mmCIF file of C-alpha atoms in Angstrom:
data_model
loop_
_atom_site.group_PDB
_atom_site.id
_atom_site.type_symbol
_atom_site.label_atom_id
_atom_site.label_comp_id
_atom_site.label_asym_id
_atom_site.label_seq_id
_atom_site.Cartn_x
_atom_site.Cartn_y
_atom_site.Cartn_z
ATOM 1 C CA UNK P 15 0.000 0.000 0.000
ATOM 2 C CA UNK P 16 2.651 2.583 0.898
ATOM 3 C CA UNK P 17 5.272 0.975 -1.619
ATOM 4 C CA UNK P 18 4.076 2.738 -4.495
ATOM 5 C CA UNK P 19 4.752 6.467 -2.289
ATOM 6 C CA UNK P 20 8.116 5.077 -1.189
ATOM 7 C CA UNK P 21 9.205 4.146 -4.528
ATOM 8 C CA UNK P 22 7.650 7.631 -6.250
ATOM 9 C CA UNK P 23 10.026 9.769 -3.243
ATOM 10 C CA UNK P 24 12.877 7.312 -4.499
ATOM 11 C CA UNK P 25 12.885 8.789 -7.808
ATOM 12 C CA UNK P 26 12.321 12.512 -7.763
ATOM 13 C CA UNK P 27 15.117 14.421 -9.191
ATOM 14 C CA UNK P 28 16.042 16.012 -6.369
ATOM 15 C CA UNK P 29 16.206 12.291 -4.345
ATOM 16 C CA UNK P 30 18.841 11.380 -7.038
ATOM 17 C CA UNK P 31 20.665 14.846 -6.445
ATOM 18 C CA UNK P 32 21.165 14.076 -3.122
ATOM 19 C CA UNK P 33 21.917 10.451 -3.866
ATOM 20 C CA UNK P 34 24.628 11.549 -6.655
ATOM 21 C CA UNK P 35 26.477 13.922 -4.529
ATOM 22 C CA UNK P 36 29.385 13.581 -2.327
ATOM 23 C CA UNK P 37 28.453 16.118 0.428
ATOM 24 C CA UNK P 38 24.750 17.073 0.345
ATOM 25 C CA UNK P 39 23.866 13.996 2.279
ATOM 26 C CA UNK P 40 26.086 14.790 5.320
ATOM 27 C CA UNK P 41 25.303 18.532 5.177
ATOM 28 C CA UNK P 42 21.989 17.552 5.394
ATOM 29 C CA UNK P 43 22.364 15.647 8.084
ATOM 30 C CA UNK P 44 24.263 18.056 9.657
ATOM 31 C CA UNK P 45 21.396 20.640 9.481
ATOM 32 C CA UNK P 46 19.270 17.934 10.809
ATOM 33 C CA UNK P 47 20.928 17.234 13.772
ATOM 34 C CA UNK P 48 21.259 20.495 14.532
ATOM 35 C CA UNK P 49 17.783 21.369 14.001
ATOM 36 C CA UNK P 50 16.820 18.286 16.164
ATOM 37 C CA UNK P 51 19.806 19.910 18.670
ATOM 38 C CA UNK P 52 17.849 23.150 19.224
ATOM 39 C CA UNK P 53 14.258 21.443 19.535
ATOM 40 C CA UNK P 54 15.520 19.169 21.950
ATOM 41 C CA UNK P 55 17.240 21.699 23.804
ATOM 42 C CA UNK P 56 14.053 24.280 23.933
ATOM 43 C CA UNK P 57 11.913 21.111 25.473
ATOM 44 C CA UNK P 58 14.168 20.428 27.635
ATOM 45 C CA UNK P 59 14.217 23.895 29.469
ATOM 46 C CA UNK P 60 10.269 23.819 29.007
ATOM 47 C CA UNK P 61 10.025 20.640 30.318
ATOM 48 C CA UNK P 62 12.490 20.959 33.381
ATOM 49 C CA UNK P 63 10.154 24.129 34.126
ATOM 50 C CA UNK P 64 7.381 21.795 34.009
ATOM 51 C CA UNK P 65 8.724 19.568 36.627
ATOM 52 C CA UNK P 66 9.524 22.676 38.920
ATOM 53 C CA UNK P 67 13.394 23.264 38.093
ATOM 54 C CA UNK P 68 15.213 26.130 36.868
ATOM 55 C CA UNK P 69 14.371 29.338 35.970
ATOM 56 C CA UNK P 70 11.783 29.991 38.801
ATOM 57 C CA UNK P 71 11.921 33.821 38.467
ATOM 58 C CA UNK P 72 10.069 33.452 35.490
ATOM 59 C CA UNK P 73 6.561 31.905 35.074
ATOM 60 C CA UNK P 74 5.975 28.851 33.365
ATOM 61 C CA UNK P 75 3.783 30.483 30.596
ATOM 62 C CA UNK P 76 7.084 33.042 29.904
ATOM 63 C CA UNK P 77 10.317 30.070 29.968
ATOM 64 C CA UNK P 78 7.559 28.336 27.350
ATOM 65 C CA UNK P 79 6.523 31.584 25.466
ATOM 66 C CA UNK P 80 10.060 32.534 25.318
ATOM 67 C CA UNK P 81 10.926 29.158 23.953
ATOM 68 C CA UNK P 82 8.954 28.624 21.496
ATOM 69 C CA UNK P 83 10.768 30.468 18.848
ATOM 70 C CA UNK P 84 13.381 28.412 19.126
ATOM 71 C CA UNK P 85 11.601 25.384 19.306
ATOM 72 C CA UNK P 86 9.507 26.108 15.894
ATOM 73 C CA UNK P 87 12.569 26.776 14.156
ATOM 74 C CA UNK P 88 14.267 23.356 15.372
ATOM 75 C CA UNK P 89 11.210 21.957 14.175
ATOM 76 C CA UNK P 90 11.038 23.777 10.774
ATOM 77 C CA UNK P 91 15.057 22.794 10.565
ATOM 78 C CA UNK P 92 14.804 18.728 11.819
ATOM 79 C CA UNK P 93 11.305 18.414 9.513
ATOM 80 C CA UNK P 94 12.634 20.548 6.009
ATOM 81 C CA UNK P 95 16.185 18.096 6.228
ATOM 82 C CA UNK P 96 14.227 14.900 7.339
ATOM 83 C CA UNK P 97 12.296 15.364 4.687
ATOM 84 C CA UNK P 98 14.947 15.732 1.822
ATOM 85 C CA UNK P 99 16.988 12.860 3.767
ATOM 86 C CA UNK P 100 13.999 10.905 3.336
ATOM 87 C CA UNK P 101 13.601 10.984 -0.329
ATOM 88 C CA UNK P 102 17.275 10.217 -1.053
ATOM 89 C CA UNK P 103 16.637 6.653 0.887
ATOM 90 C CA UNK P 104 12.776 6.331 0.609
ATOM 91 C CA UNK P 105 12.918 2.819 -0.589
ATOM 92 C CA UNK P 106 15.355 2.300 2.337
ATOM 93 C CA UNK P 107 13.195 3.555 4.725
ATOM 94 C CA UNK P 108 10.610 1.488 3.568
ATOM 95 C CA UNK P 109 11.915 -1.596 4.534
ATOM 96 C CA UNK P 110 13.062 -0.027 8.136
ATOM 97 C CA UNK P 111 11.293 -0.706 11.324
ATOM 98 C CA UNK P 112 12.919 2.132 13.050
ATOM 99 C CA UNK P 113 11.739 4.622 10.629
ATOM 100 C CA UNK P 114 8.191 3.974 11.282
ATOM 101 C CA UNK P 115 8.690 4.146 14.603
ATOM 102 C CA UNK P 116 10.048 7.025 14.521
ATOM 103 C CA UNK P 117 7.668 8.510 12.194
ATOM 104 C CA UNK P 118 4.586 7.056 14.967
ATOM 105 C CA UNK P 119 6.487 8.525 17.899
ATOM 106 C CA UNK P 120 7.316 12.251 15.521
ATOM 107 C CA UNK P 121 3.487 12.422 15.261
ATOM 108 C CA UNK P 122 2.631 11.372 18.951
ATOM 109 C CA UNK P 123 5.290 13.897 20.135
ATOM 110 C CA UNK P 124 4.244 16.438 17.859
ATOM 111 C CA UNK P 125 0.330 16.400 18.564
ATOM 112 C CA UNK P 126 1.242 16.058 22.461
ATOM 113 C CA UNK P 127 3.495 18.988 22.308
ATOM 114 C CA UNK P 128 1.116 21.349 20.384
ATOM 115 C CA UNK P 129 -1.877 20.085 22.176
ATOM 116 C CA UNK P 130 -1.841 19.020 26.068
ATOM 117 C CA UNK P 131 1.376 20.281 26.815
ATOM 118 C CA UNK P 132 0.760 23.314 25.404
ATOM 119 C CA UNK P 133 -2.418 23.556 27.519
ATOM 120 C CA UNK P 134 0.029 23.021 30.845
ATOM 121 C CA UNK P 135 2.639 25.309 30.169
ATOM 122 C CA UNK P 136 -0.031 28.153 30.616
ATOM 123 C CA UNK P 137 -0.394 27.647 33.964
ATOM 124 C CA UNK P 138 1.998 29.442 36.985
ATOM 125 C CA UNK P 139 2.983 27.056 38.267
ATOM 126 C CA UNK P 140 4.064 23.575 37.856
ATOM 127 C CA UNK P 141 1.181 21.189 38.573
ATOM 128 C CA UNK P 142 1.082 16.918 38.937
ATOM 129 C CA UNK P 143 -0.237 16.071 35.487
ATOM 130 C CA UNK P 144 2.227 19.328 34.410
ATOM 131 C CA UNK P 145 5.329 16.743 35.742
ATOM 132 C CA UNK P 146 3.622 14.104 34.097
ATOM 133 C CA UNK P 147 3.329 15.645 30.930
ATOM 134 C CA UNK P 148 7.077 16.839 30.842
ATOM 135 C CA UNK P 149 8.295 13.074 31.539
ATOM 136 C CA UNK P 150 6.547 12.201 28.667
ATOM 137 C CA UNK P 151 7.177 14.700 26.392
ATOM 138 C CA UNK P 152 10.826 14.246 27.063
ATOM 139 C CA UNK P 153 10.158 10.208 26.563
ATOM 140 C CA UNK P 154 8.981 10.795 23.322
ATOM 141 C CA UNK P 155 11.167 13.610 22.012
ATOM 142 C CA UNK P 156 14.170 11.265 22.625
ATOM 143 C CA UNK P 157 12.042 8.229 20.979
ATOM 144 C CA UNK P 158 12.190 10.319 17.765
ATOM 145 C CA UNK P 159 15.846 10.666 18.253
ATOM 146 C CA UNK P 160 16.629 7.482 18.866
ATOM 147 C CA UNK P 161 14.868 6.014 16.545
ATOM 148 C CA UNK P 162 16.301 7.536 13.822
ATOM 149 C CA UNK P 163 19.433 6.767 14.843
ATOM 150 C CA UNK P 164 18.569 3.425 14.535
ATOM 151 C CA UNK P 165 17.470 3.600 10.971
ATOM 152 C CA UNK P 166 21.425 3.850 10.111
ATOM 153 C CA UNK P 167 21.321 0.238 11.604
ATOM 154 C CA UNK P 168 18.732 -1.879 10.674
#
C-alpha cells in the first residue's frame, strides 16, 4: 500500500541529487541534527520548568513563550532536512522498522506537544499532570531521536 509512495520519493530528481552527490547527504544531516539539537534543547528547558526546576523567576507560561521560537525553528530545521533525507533513501526507509517508529512517535510527540502540553505550560505554576506531561514529552522527544538513529542500523 505505501510501496508505491516510497518508490515515487525514491525517484524525484532532487532524491537522485542528493543520492549523486558527495556532500549534500552529510550537510543535510548536519542541518538535521542540529535542528533536532535546538528542539531538543528548547523542550528540555520547558520541560524541566514543568517539573519545577530552573528558571523559577520566570513563570511557566514566559520560559515556554520565550521558547517557542526556538523550538519552531528546530522543528522547521529537523522536519525541512528529514524530509529531503527521506527521499534520497525512501525505498530504504521502507523496509526499516525504526523509521516507522520514529515517524509514529514524531506524530505522537508532535500532537502532544502542540496540544496538552501546550495547555500546561499556561499555567503558573508547575502542577502533577504538568510533571507528568514533561516526563513524557521528554520520553517521546528522545524516541524520535533514537529512533532515527537506529534507521542507520537496521
Amino acid at each position: 500500500m505505501l510501496l508505491p509512495f516510497f518508490t515515487w520519493a525514491d525517484h524525484l530528481w532532487i532524491a537522485e541529487f542528493i543520492r549523486d552527490s558527495t556532500w549534500i547527504f552529510a550537510l543535510l544531516e548536519v542541518f538535521h541534527l542540529f535542528g533536532l539539537t535546538l528542539l531538543l534543547g528548547m523542550l528540555v528547558v520547558v520541560n524541566l520548568r514543568l517539573f519545577g526546576f530552573g528558571l523559577k523567576r520566570q513563570t511557566l507560561a514566559e520560559v515556554a513563550s520565550d521558547a517557542l521560537p526556538w523550538t519552531v525553528l528546530g522543528m522547521t530545521v529537523s522536519i525541512s532536512s528529514g524530509l529531503l533525507l527521506f527521499v534520497s533513501e525512501a525505498l530504504k526507509c521502507y523496509d526499516s522498522q525504526p523509521f516507522f517508529l520514529k515517524m509514529g512517535l514524531l506524530f505522537t510527540a508532535l500532537l502532544f506537544t502542540f496540544t496538552f502540553q501546550r495547555r500546561m505550560t499556561k499555567a503558573e505554576q508547575p502542577t502533577g499532570w504538568g510533571r507528568f506531561a514533561a516526563c513524557f514529552s521528554l520520553t517521546l522527544w528522545f524516541g524520535v531521536g533514537l529512533a532515527g538513529r537506529a534507521i542507520a542500523f537496521f
